[in-house]
């Protein structure tokens, strides 16, 4: 299709290839400039010409008789606000969302991949119902690889039933007499009447199955299952899952049914499953081939730290993957700082974890941790012939401090916390020399309420490529312990965004993307208020 350029006094023709058909244009011979206005951008048009100006030299088309500068002008694009996507959230939050949508999944770092999962209510009636169904369909038993038992915390009181209709109202039937109450399904309890109504309808569970009954059920119905999940739930003053049925004449030294096919044990709401050291020893004694143990506490508890210290002394030699979450993301509450100062003197969990690291292949931890973990792990590595440790993933909720220190806070503006976090990362780099097979090391502080979550301190080593915080000591240790490793981008991404406010003070704009390298000293400037939001 031929195109025409209208000029005063003459027509320029035979320029069929300069402008594609979707474009309109005007010409001014005084400036010898053709300005194009884009109507529709073709899909195959060069991307580098979009949203900016570009110049094209067209000597072959104009036979060097006219020098034209063609400028592409695009409409100013509207500012787009990027919404947070699922992949932008921390892995722990992603895992929780997926668990809610598709049921409990095995960890991405798990040594075993779940194939067929069955979820059973952990009551006597729930186990009996599952047994009846699978005994009628015995050909399906061999396909179950993941069995999850969820034990309810609450149950309805005898003689009372809650009926929820589509309008959101709730009807409570007591001995055949209906009584309408306000719903609390989608709203919070606000009035004493609502509290009284729900207390009348529910009570703490009393018909739950024991661990002995659960293990017997799994042994009979699912002989090929390799993953066992026990969900203990959570509430205020929750009832503990009993290991054996109480009787007037208890049997001494009772044992659970052995499950040799189970290689992965996942305990959620662990405070309702085990509260004493002996509870753990009884469970692991029934799992002779256990290779992976994942345990999660629904709410931070100092008693969880107290219990975990002696529990780690009973870790079986077959265990190679360990995941402990003492302070998850289900609650914003944190462990009392004063209680932790007292507890640290007698129960320092970091030392107990460091002692067992040489026997593990992968270790994941969420909670309070410090550099003592790696210091003890280095000393423990010298006592074994060869360590198998390949992966360490730490989510730091806080760092152990000197018991005399008054400042126990966290965040990018807390310089004492940043110092202890940097000491933890430094000790981790130092441990690379004692653990040559360690190829993945990640230490993160996740604060979802931070003014700038992208500046939360972290350090990561993966496939000899480093990112995160750095200082001269980390670089020196990295060159000694792992010479082939290095930072993807060794610089200071935060300093590159420095600017000045209206009063002439130095400040920094919060980044849009996560910095690949952050010098530790910059956090001191944050704490002193020198650097901040523009």
Short mmCIF file of C-alpha atoms in Angstrom, two decimals:
data_model
loop_
_atom_site.label_atom_id
_atom_site.label_comp_id
_atom_site.label_asym_id
_atom_site.label_seq_id
_atom_site.Cartn_x
_atom_site.Cartn_y
_atom_site.Cartn_z
CA UNK A 1 0.00 0.00 0.00
CA UNK A 2 1.44 3.33 -1.13
CA UNK A 3 1.56 6.16 1.37
CA UNK A 4 1.46 9.88 0.68
CA UNK A 5 3.18 12.75 2.51
CA UNK A 6 1.47 16.10 2.02
CA UNK A 7 3.90 19.03 1.76
CA UNK A 8 3.32 22.64 0.73
CA UNK A 9 3.54 22.86 -3.05
CA UNK A 10 4.52 19.26 -3.82
CA UNK A 11 3.81 15.61 -3.12
CA UNK A 12 6.38 13.05 -2.08
CA UNK A 13 5.43 9.61 -3.30
CA UNK A 14 6.94 6.20 -3.68
CA UNK A 15 7.80 5.78 -0.02
CA UNK A 16 5.75 2.62 0.55
CA UNK A 17 8.00 1.03 3.16
CA UNK A 18 8.79 3.88 5.51
CA UNK A 19 5.62 3.78 7.52
CA UNK A 20 3.53 0.71 8.30
CA UNK A 21 -0.14 1.00 7.55
CA UNK A 22 -1.26 1.40 11.17
CA UNK A 23 0.50 4.77 11.46
CA UNK A 24 -0.57 8.30 10.55
CA UNK A 25 1.88 11.15 10.13
CA UNK A 26 2.40 14.80 9.18
CA UNK A 27 5.35 16.52 7.56
CA UNK A 28 6.90 19.94 7.93
CA UNK A 29 9.46 20.74 5.22
CA UNK A 30 10.93 23.57 7.26
CA UNK A 31 12.29 21.16 9.86
CA UNK A 32 12.62 18.28 7.42
CA UNK A 33 11.17 16.08 10.09
CA UNK A 34 8.58 13.44 9.89
CA UNK A 35 6.69 12.86 13.11
CA UNK A 36 4.86 9.62 13.49
CA UNK A 37 2.01 9.11 15.85
CA UNK A 38 1.41 5.52 16.78
CA UNK A 39 -2.14 4.32 16.46
CA UNK A 40 -1.48 0.63 17.00
CA UNK A 41 1.86 -0.94 17.92
CA UNK A 42 2.47 -4.07 15.83
CA UNK A 43 3.40 -7.17 17.78
CA UNK A 44 6.67 -7.59 15.89
CA UNK A 45 7.76 -3.97 16.36
CA UNK A 46 11.11 -3.69 18.21
CA UNK A 47 10.51 -3.45 21.93
CA UNK A 48 13.24 -0.89 22.41
CA UNK A 49 11.09 1.69 20.61
CA UNK A 50 8.19 1.37 23.03
CA UNK A 51 7.49 4.01 25.69
CA UNK A 52 10.46 6.22 24.61
CA UNK A 53 11.95 8.11 21.69
CA UNK A 54 14.21 6.50 19.13
CA UNK A 55 15.95 7.63 15.94
CA UNK A 56 16.01 5.74 12.63
CA UNK A 57 18.44 6.47 9.82
CA UNK A 58 16.80 5.92 6.41
CA UNK A 59 19.47 6.77 3.78
CA UNK A 60 18.57 3.97 1.36
CA UNK A 61 14.95 5.11 1.19
CA UNK A 62 15.58 8.76 0.51
CA UNK A 63 18.65 8.29 -1.73
CA UNK A 64 20.67 10.68 0.48
CA UNK A 65 18.65 13.62 -0.91
CA UNK A 66 16.92 14.39 2.31
CA UNK A 67 18.17 13.77 5.81
CA UNK A 68 15.24 12.94 8.04
CA UNK A 69 15.10 12.13 11.68
CA UNK A 70 12.18 9.94 12.48
CA UNK A 71 11.10 10.15 16.04
CA UNK A 72 8.63 7.79 17.52
CA UNK A 73 6.43 9.41 20.07
CA UNK A 74 4.29 7.30 22.31
CA UNK A 75 1.65 8.39 24.71
CA UNK A 76 2.86 8.67 28.28
CA UNK A 77 2.00 5.35 29.91
CA UNK A 78 -0.14 5.37 32.99
CA UNK A 79 1.62 4.55 36.23
CA UNK A 80 0.85 0.97 37.12
CA UNK A 81 0.71 -0.13 40.72
CA UNK A 82 2.09 -3.64 41.00
CA UNK A 83 0.01 -5.85 43.22
CA UNK A 84 1.63 -8.36 45.52
CA UNK A 85 1.58 -11.83 44.03
CA UNK A 86 1.72 -15.17 45.81
CA UNK A 87 5.30 -15.75 44.67
CA UNK A 88 6.36 -12.45 46.31
CA UNK A 89 5.54 -13.76 49.78
CA UNK A 90 7.98 -15.73 51.93
CA UNK A 91 8.00 -19.48 51.35
CA UNK A 92 6.49 -20.09 54.77
CA UNK A 93 3.45 -17.96 53.91
CA UNK A 94 3.11 -19.63 50.50
CA UNK A 95 3.17 -23.05 52.15
CA UNK A 96 0.42 -22.03 54.55
CA UNK A 97 -1.79 -20.74 51.72
CA UNK A 98 -1.30 -23.91 49.69
CA UNK A 99 -2.04 -26.04 52.74
CA UNK A 100 -5.34 -24.23 53.21
CA UNK A 101 -6.32 -24.66 49.55
CA UNK A 102 -5.09 -28.17 48.80
CA UNK A 103 -4.42 -29.77 52.14
CA UNK A 104 -1.16 -30.37 53.91
CA UNK A 105 1.77 -30.85 51.54
CA UNK A 106 5.19 -32.21 52.18
CA UNK A 107 8.00 -29.69 52.41
CA UNK A 108 9.80 -28.62 49.26
CA UNK A 109 13.03 -29.70 50.93
CA UNK A 110 11.51 -33.01 52.01
CA UNK A 111 13.33 -36.16 51.08
CA UNK A 112 10.03 -37.89 50.27
CA UNK A 113 7.35 -36.68 47.87
CA UNK A 114 3.76 -37.29 48.84
CA UNK A 115 1.67 -39.18 46.27
CA UNK A 116 -1.74 -40.06 47.72
CA UNK A 117 -2.98 -38.32 50.85
CA UNK A 118 -5.84 -39.28 53.14
CA UNK A 119 -7.09 -37.01 55.93
CA UNK A 120 -8.91 -38.62 58.87
CA UNK A 121 -10.57 -37.02 61.88
CA UNK A 122 -8.71 -38.05 65.00
CA UNK A 123 -11.69 -39.18 67.07
CA UNK A 124 -12.80 -42.67 67.92
CA UNK A 125 -15.75 -42.28 65.56
CA UNK A 126 -13.52 -40.83 62.82
CA UNK A 127 -11.07 -43.74 62.96
CA UNK A 128 -13.95 -46.23 62.95
CA UNK A 129 -15.50 -44.56 59.89
CA UNK A 130 -12.18 -44.67 58.01
CA UNK A 131 -11.74 -48.32 58.94
CA UNK A 132 -15.21 -49.24 57.68
CA UNK A 133 -14.65 -47.51 54.35
CA UNK A 134 -11.21 -48.92 53.61
CA UNK A 135 -12.22 -52.42 54.67
CA UNK A 136 -14.95 -52.20 52.05
CA UNK A 137 -12.38 -50.91 49.52
CA UNK A 138 -9.20 -52.84 50.39
CA UNK A 139 -7.74 -52.43 46.90
CA UNK A 140 -7.15 -48.70 47.62
CA UNK A 141 -5.16 -49.16 50.82
CA UNK A 142 -1.87 -49.84 49.04
CA UNK A 143 -2.00 -46.48 47.21
CA UNK A 144 -2.08 -44.29 50.32
CA UNK A 145 1.34 -42.74 50.94
CA UNK A 146 0.46 -39.81 53.21
CA UNK A 147 -1.95 -40.20 56.11
CA UNK A 148 -2.95 -37.09 58.09
CA UNK A 149 -4.78 -37.32 61.41
CA UNK A 150 -6.29 -34.06 62.64
CA UNK A 151 -7.42 -34.13 66.23
CA UNK A 152 -10.17 -31.60 67.07
CA UNK A 153 -9.83 -29.28 70.02
CA UNK A 154 -13.55 -28.54 70.44
CA UNK A 155 -16.67 -30.69 70.29
CA UNK A 156 -20.37 -29.98 70.59
CA UNK A 157 -22.03 -30.55 73.90
CA UNK A 158 -24.43 -33.44 74.19
CA UNK A 159 -28.00 -32.52 73.31
CA UNK A 160 -27.04 -29.29 71.50
CA UNK A 161 -26.57 -28.69 67.79
CA UNK A 162 -25.57 -25.59 65.86
CA UNK A 163 -27.38 -24.98 62.59
CA UNK A 164 -25.99 -22.29 60.25
CA UNK A 165 -28.23 -21.03 57.43
CA UNK A 166 -27.30 -18.97 54.39
CA UNK A 167 -28.39 -15.72 56.00
CA UNK A 168 -25.64 -16.00 58.56
CA UNK A 169 -27.89 -16.59 61.57
CA UNK A 170 -27.17 -19.45 63.93
CA UNK A 171 -29.75 -21.67 65.56
CA UNK A 172 -28.98 -23.60 68.70
CA UNK A 173 -31.20 -26.59 69.42
CA UNK A 174 -31.28 -27.80 72.98
CA UNK A 175 -33.39 -30.88 73.68
CA UNK A 176 -35.67 -30.05 70.75
CA UNK A 177 -36.16 -26.37 71.64
CA UNK A 178 -34.75 -24.01 68.98
CA UNK A 179 -33.00 -20.87 70.12
CA UNK A 180 -31.66 -18.32 67.61
CA UNK A 181 -28.34 -16.67 68.39
CA UNK A 182 -26.04 -14.30 66.53
CA UNK A 183 -23.55 -15.93 64.19
CA UNK A 184 -19.84 -15.89 64.95
CA UNK A 185 -18.83 -17.77 61.81
CA UNK A 186 -17.71 -14.69 59.91
CA UNK A 187 -17.51 -12.13 62.73
CA UNK A 188 -15.67 -11.91 66.01
CA UNK A 189 -17.31 -12.46 69.38
CA UNK A 190 -18.18 -9.06 70.80
CA UNK A 191 -20.98 -9.45 73.32
CA UNK A 192 -21.19 -11.53 76.50
CA UNK A 193 -24.34 -13.15 75.13
CA UNK A 194 -22.44 -14.51 72.14
CA UNK A 195 -19.75 -15.86 74.44
CA UNK A 196 -22.35 -17.55 76.59
CA UNK A 197 -24.12 -19.08 73.60
CA UNK A 198 -20.94 -20.58 72.14
CA UNK A 199 -19.90 -21.88 75.54
CA UNK A 200 -23.25 -23.61 75.83
CA UNK A 201 -22.83 -25.27 72.45
CA UNK A 202 -19.18 -26.36 72.62
CA UNK A 203 -16.78 -27.86 75.09
CA UNK A 204 -13.21 -29.14 74.98
CA UNK A 205 -12.97 -32.38 73.07
CA UNK A 206 -13.39 -35.51 75.16
CA UNK A 207 -13.86 -38.22 72.53
CA UNK A 208 -10.50 -37.85 70.78
CA UNK A 209 -8.49 -40.90 69.86
CA UNK A 210 -5.22 -41.67 71.61
CA UNK A 211 -1.87 -41.98 69.83
CA UNK A 212 -2.02 -45.70 70.52
CA UNK A 213 -5.32 -45.97 68.63
CA UNK A 214 -4.02 -43.76 65.82
CA UNK A 215 -0.87 -45.84 65.34
CA UNK A 216 -2.89 -49.08 65.37
CA UNK A 217 -5.26 -47.67 62.74
CA UNK A 218 -2.37 -46.61 60.46
CA UNK A 219 -0.68 -50.00 60.86
CA UNK A 220 -3.83 -51.94 59.90
CA UNK A 221 -5.21 -49.74 57.11
CA UNK A 222 -2.19 -48.09 55.47
CA UNK A 223 0.78 -50.48 55.38
CA UNK A 224 2.45 -48.58 52.51
CA UNK A 225 2.16 -45.08 54.03
CA UNK A 226 5.50 -43.31 54.35
CA UNK A 227 4.38 -39.89 55.69
CA UNK A 228 2.41 -39.45 58.90
CA UNK A 229 1.00 -36.06 59.90
CA UNK A 230 -0.58 -35.42 63.30
CA UNK A 231 -2.42 -32.11 63.66
CA UNK A 232 -2.89 -31.24 67.33
CA UNK A 233 -4.70 -27.93 66.91
CA UNK A 234 -4.50 -24.92 69.19
CA UNK A 235 -6.63 -23.03 71.69
CA UNK A 236 -6.29 -21.47 75.11
CA UNK A 237 -5.44 -24.19 77.63
CA UNK A 238 -5.86 -26.95 75.03
CA UNK A 239 -6.27 -30.61 75.93
CA UNK A 240 -3.29 -32.81 75.18
CA UNK A 241 -3.63 -35.87 72.97
CA UNK A 242 -3.23 -38.82 75.28
CA UNK A 243 -0.75 -41.46 74.22
CA UNK A 244 -2.63 -44.34 75.87
CA UNK A 245 -6.17 -44.76 77.14
CA UNK A 246 -6.37 -44.14 80.86
CA UNK A 247 -7.39 -47.06 83.05
CA UNK A 248 -7.59 -47.95 86.71
CA UNK A 249 -4.73 -50.38 86.27
CA UNK A 250 -2.23 -48.74 83.88
CA UNK A 251 0.30 -50.94 82.11
CA UNK A 252 3.91 -50.10 82.79
CA UNK A 253 6.32 -49.35 79.89
CA UNK A 254 3.61 -49.23 77.25
CA UNK A 255 4.72 -48.90 73.62
CA UNK A 256 3.03 -47.65 70.49
CA UNK A 257 2.45 -49.90 67.51
CA UNK A 258 5.58 -49.97 65.35
CA UNK A 259 5.27 -48.31 61.92
CA UNK A 260 8.38 -49.34 59.96
CA UNK A 261 7.11 -47.85 56.67
CA UNK A 262 6.87 -44.29 58.05
CA UNK A 263 9.93 -42.24 57.08
CA UNK A 264 8.55 -38.73 57.60
CA UNK A 265 6.76 -37.51 60.74
CA UNK A 266 5.02 -34.11 60.66
CA UNK A 267 3.63 -32.73 63.91
CA UNK A 268 1.53 -29.56 63.83
CA UNK A 269 0.37 -27.90 67.01
CA UNK A 270 3.15 -29.80 68.74
CA UNK A 271 2.31 -28.51 72.22
CA UNK A 272 -0.86 -30.66 72.16
CA UNK A 273 1.07 -33.76 71.07
CA UNK A 274 4.10 -33.76 73.38
CA UNK A 275 4.84 -31.75 76.49
CA UNK A 276 7.48 -33.86 78.13
CA UNK A 277 10.69 -35.50 77.01
CA UNK A 278 9.24 -38.99 77.46
CA UNK A 279 6.42 -38.25 75.01
CA UNK A 280 8.91 -37.82 72.18
CA UNK A 281 10.93 -40.91 73.08
CA UNK A 282 7.78 -43.08 73.00
CA UNK A 283 6.84 -41.73 69.55
CA UNK A 284 10.24 -42.18 67.90
CA UNK A 285 10.59 -45.66 69.40
CA UNK A 286 7.65 -46.71 67.19
CA UNK A 287 9.28 -45.27 64.04
CA UNK A 288 12.46 -47.32 63.47
CA UNK A 289 13.07 -45.99 59.95
CA UNK A 290 12.36 -42.31 60.58
CA UNK A 291 14.43 -40.08 58.30
CA UNK A 292 12.63 -36.73 58.55
CA UNK A 293 10.90 -34.94 61.40
CA UNK A 294 8.98 -31.67 61.06
CA UNK A 295 7.46 -30.03 64.12
CA UNK A 296 5.55 -26.75 64.35
CA UNK A 297 4.21 -24.83 67.33
CA UNK A 298 1.11 -22.73 66.75
CA UNK A 299 2.10 -20.07 69.28
CA UNK A 300 5.46 -18.99 70.73
CA UNK A 301 6.14 -20.61 74.10
CA UNK A 302 9.19 -20.54 76.34
CA UNK A 303 8.21 -24.06 77.40
CA UNK A 304 8.73 -25.17 73.79
CA UNK A 305 12.38 -24.07 73.98
CA UNK A 306 12.69 -25.79 77.35
CA UNK A 307 11.27 -29.04 75.97
CA UNK A 308 13.23 -29.03 72.71
CA UNK A 309 16.64 -28.94 74.41
CA UNK A 310 16.43 -32.42 76.03
CA UNK A 311 14.35 -33.75 73.13
CA UNK A 312 17.22 -33.24 70.68
CA UNK A 313 19.35 -35.61 72.76
CA UNK A 314 17.00 -38.44 71.71
CA UNK A 315 17.16 -37.82 67.96
CA UNK A 316 17.52 -41.23 66.26
CA UNK A 317 20.65 -41.91 64.22
CA UNK A 318 18.52 -42.59 61.14
CA UNK A 319 17.23 -38.98 61.08
CA UNK A 320 18.74 -36.88 58.28
CA UNK A 321 16.18 -34.08 57.77
CA UNK A 322 14.99 -31.89 60.64
CA UNK A 323 12.59 -28.94 60.56
CA UNK A 324 11.70 -27.07 63.75
CA UNK A 325 9.36 -24.07 63.88
CA UNK A 326 9.07 -22.65 67.39
CA UNK A 327 7.74 -19.23 66.40
CA UNK A 328 5.72 -19.35 63.21
CA UNK A 329 3.79 -16.68 61.33
CA UNK A 330 0.41 -17.65 62.74
CA UNK A 331 0.67 -15.13 65.58
CA UNK A 332 2.37 -11.76 66.02
CA UNK A 333 3.12 -12.60 69.63
CA UNK A 334 6.73 -13.24 70.54
CA UNK A 335 8.43 -15.04 73.37
CA UNK A 336 8.88 -12.94 76.49
CA UNK A 337 12.33 -11.34 76.46
CA UNK A 338 12.71 -11.52 80.24
CA UNK A 339 11.83 -15.22 80.30
CA UNK A 340 14.27 -15.95 77.48
CA UNK A 341 17.11 -14.22 79.36
CA UNK A 342 16.51 -16.51 82.33
CA UNK A 343 16.00 -19.58 80.14
CA UNK A 344 19.18 -19.04 78.11
CA UNK A 345 21.38 -19.65 81.14
CA UNK A 346 20.11 -23.23 81.62
CA UNK A 347 18.57 -24.14 78.25
CA UNK A 348 20.48 -22.72 75.30
CA UNK A 349 18.88 -24.42 72.30
CA UNK A 350 21.54 -23.17 69.87
CA UNK A 351 24.19 -25.38 71.48
CA UNK A 352 21.97 -28.48 71.37
CA UNK A 353 21.20 -27.93 67.69
CA UNK A 354 24.88 -27.45 66.87
CA UNK A 355 25.72 -30.83 68.42
CA UNK A 356 23.43 -32.77 66.06
CA UNK A 357 24.15 -30.86 62.82
CA UNK A 358 26.92 -33.25 61.67
CA UNK A 359 24.48 -36.18 61.41
CA UNK A 360 21.91 -34.21 59.38
CA UNK A 361 21.67 -33.58 55.66
CA UNK A 362 19.16 -30.72 55.84
CA UNK A 363 18.15 -28.49 58.73
CA UNK A 364 15.41 -25.83 58.82
CA UNK A 365 14.66 -23.68 61.83
CA UNK A 366 12.31 -20.81 62.69
CA UNK A 367 12.72 -19.03 66.01
CA UNK A 368 15.33 -17.42 68.23
CA UNK A 369 18.89 -18.35 67.19
CA UNK A 370 22.43 -16.99 67.44
CA UNK A 371 26.01 -17.62 66.28
CA UNK A 372 26.48 -20.24 69.01
CA UNK A 373 24.75 -22.73 66.69
CA UNK A 374 27.58 -22.65 64.14
CA UNK A 375 30.30 -22.34 66.78
CA UNK A 376 29.11 -25.57 68.39
CA UNK A 377 28.58 -27.19 64.99
CA UNK A 378 32.21 -26.50 64.02
CA UNK A 379 33.43 -28.16 67.20
CA UNK A 380 31.08 -31.12 66.67
CA UNK A 381 32.26 -31.62 63.08
CA UNK A 382 35.74 -32.48 64.30
CA UNK A 383 34.32 -35.46 66.20
CA UNK A 384 32.85 -37.21 63.16
CA UNK A 385 34.65 -38.73 60.22
CA UNK A 386 32.52 -37.09 57.52
CA UNK A 387 29.59 -34.73 57.71
CA UNK A 388 26.60 -35.06 55.38
CA UNK A 389 25.19 -31.59 55.95
CA UNK A 390 24.08 -30.06 52.63
CA UNK A 391 21.42 -27.47 53.50
CA UNK A 392 20.80 -25.04 56.38
CA UNK A 393 17.81 -22.69 56.27
CA UNK A 394 17.26 -20.35 59.24
CA UNK A 395 14.34 -17.96 59.69
CA UNK A 396 15.39 -15.62 62.49
CA UNK A 397 12.64 -14.28 64.71
CA UNK A 398 15.21 -12.86 67.13
CA UNK A 399 18.79 -13.43 68.20
CA UNK A 400 20.04 -14.54 71.59
CA UNK A 401 21.50 -11.60 73.49
CA UNK A 402 23.59 -11.03 76.56
CA UNK A 403 21.30 -11.60 79.58
CA UNK A 404 22.32 -8.16 80.87
CA UNK A 405 21.32 -6.38 77.65
CA UNK A 406 18.17 -4.30 77.97
CA UNK A 407 17.51 -3.94 74.25
CA UNK A 408 15.91 -7.11 72.92
CA UNK A 409 14.04 -5.68 69.95
CA UNK A 410 14.31 -6.48 66.24
CA UNK A 411 14.04 -4.66 62.93
CA UNK A 412 16.16 -2.79 60.42
CA UNK A 413 16.38 0.21 62.77
CA UNK A 414 17.67 -1.82 65.72
CA UNK A 415 21.46 -1.75 65.49
CA UNK A 416 22.16 -4.27 68.33
CA UNK A 417 19.91 -6.80 66.56
CA UNK A 418 21.67 -6.18 63.25
CA UNK A 419 25.03 -6.77 64.94
CA UNK A 420 23.94 -10.15 66.35
CA UNK A 421 22.40 -11.07 62.99
CA UNK A 422 25.66 -10.21 61.21
CA UNK A 423 27.57 -12.28 63.77
CA UNK A 424 25.25 -15.22 62.97
CA UNK A 425 25.90 -14.85 59.23
CA UNK A 426 29.64 -14.54 59.85
CA UNK A 427 29.67 -17.75 61.92
CA UNK A 428 27.72 -19.48 59.16
CA UNK A 429 30.34 -18.54 56.58
CA UNK A 430 33.08 -19.71 58.94
CA UNK A 431 31.39 -23.14 59.21
CA UNK A 432 31.80 -23.73 55.46
CA UNK A 433 35.35 -24.86 56.09
CA UNK A 434 34.20 -27.58 58.52
CA UNK A 435 31.28 -28.61 56.28
CA UNK A 436 32.57 -28.86 52.69
CA UNK A 437 29.34 -30.49 51.48
CA UNK A 438 27.24 -27.53 52.64
CA UNK A 439 26.07 -25.95 49.38
CA UNK A 440 22.94 -24.11 50.56
CA UNK A 441 23.02 -21.67 53.47
CA UNK A 442 20.22 -19.18 53.98
CA UNK A 443 19.69 -16.93 56.99
CA UNK A 444 16.69 -14.59 56.89
CA UNK A 445 14.89 -12.15 59.11
CA UNK A 446 11.27 -11.81 58.02
CA UNK A 447 9.28 -8.86 59.36
CA UNK A 448 6.01 -8.48 57.51
CA UNK A 449 5.23 -5.24 59.40
CA UNK A 450 8.49 -3.53 58.50
CA UNK A 451 8.41 -0.12 56.82
CA UNK A 452 10.48 -1.70 54.06
CA UNK A 453 10.37 -5.53 54.08
CA UNK A 454 12.84 -5.63 51.17
CA UNK A 455 15.57 -4.30 53.48
CA UNK A 456 15.15 -7.08 56.04
CA UNK A 457 18.66 -8.51 56.53
CA UNK A 458 19.50 -11.83 54.93
CA UNK A 459 22.44 -13.88 53.74
CA UNK A 460 22.28 -16.66 51.17
CA UNK A 461 24.80 -19.01 49.64
CA UNK A 462 23.60 -21.28 46.87
CA UNK A 463 25.75 -23.00 44.28
CA UNK A 464 28.73 -20.83 45.28
CA UNK A 465 26.79 -17.63 44.61
CA UNK A 466 26.24 -15.27 47.54
CA UNK A 467 23.79 -12.45 48.14
CA UNK A 468 22.63 -10.37 51.08
CA UNK A 469 24.58 -8.62 53.83
CA UNK A 470 28.37 -8.40 53.76
CA UNK A 471 31.30 -6.82 55.52
CA UNK A 472 35.07 -7.20 55.40
CA UNK A 473 35.07 -10.14 57.81
CA UNK A 474 32.50 -12.08 55.79
CA UNK A 475 34.48 -11.51 52.59
CA UNK A 476 37.73 -12.64 54.21
CA UNK A 477 36.17 -15.79 55.67
CA UNK A 478 34.45 -16.58 52.40
CA UNK A 479 37.74 -16.38 50.53
CA UNK A 480 39.32 -18.81 53.00
CA UNK A 481 36.50 -21.29 53.56
CA UNK A 482 35.06 -21.34 50.01
CA UNK A 483 37.42 -19.64 47.51
CA UNK A 484 35.30 -20.59 44.52
CA UNK A 485 32.26 -18.78 45.99
CA UNK A 486 31.52 -15.09 45.65
CA UNK A 487 28.81 -12.47 45.63
CA UNK A 488 26.69 -12.14 42.53
CA UNK A 489 27.03 -8.38 42.81
CA UNK A 490 29.46 -7.04 45.37
CA UNK A 491 28.53 -3.45 45.96
CA UNK A 492 26.04 -1.47 47.95
CA UNK A 493 22.62 -1.33 46.37
CA UNK A 494 21.27 0.82 49.20
CA UNK A 495 23.96 3.50 48.86
CA UNK A 496 23.11 3.75 45.16
CA UNK A 497 19.70 5.15 46.08
CA UNK A 498 20.93 7.96 48.31
CA UNK A 499 19.38 11.35 47.97
CA UNK A 500 18.75 14.56 49.93
CA UNK A 501 15.58 15.80 51.48
CA UNK A 502 14.34 19.38 51.41
CA UNK A 503 16.45 20.28 54.42
CA UNK A 504 19.62 18.92 52.84
CA UNK A 505 19.92 15.80 54.98
CA UNK A 506 21.18 12.59 53.41
CA UNK A 507 18.44 9.97 53.03
CA UNK A 508 17.73 6.88 51.00
CA UNK A 509 14.69 5.81 49.09
CA UNK A 510 13.32 2.40 49.91
CA UNK A 511 14.06 -0.04 47.06
CA UNK A 512 11.48 -1.47 44.71
CA UNK A 513 13.40 -4.73 44.29
CA UNK A 514 15.25 -6.76 46.88
CA UNK A 515 18.89 -5.61 47.06
CA UNK A 516 21.40 -8.26 46.06
CA UNK A 517 24.07 -6.89 48.39
CA UNK A 518 23.78 -4.74 51.51
CA UNK A 519 26.73 -3.49 53.53
CA UNK A 520 26.12 -4.12 57.21
CA UNK A 521 27.22 -0.60 58.19
CA UNK A 522 24.24 0.92 56.39
CA UNK A 523 21.89 -0.41 59.05
CA UNK A 524 23.70 1.69 61.64
CA UNK A 525 22.82 4.74 59.57
CA UNK A 526 19.19 3.58 59.60
CA UNK A 527 19.28 3.21 63.38
CA UNK A 528 20.75 6.70 63.81
CA UNK A 529 18.19 8.21 61.46
CA UNK A 530 20.74 9.34 58.89
CA UNK A 531 19.19 7.15 56.22
CA UNK A 532 15.46 6.83 55.77
CA UNK A 533 12.54 7.21 53.42
CA UNK A 534 12.71 10.05 50.96
#
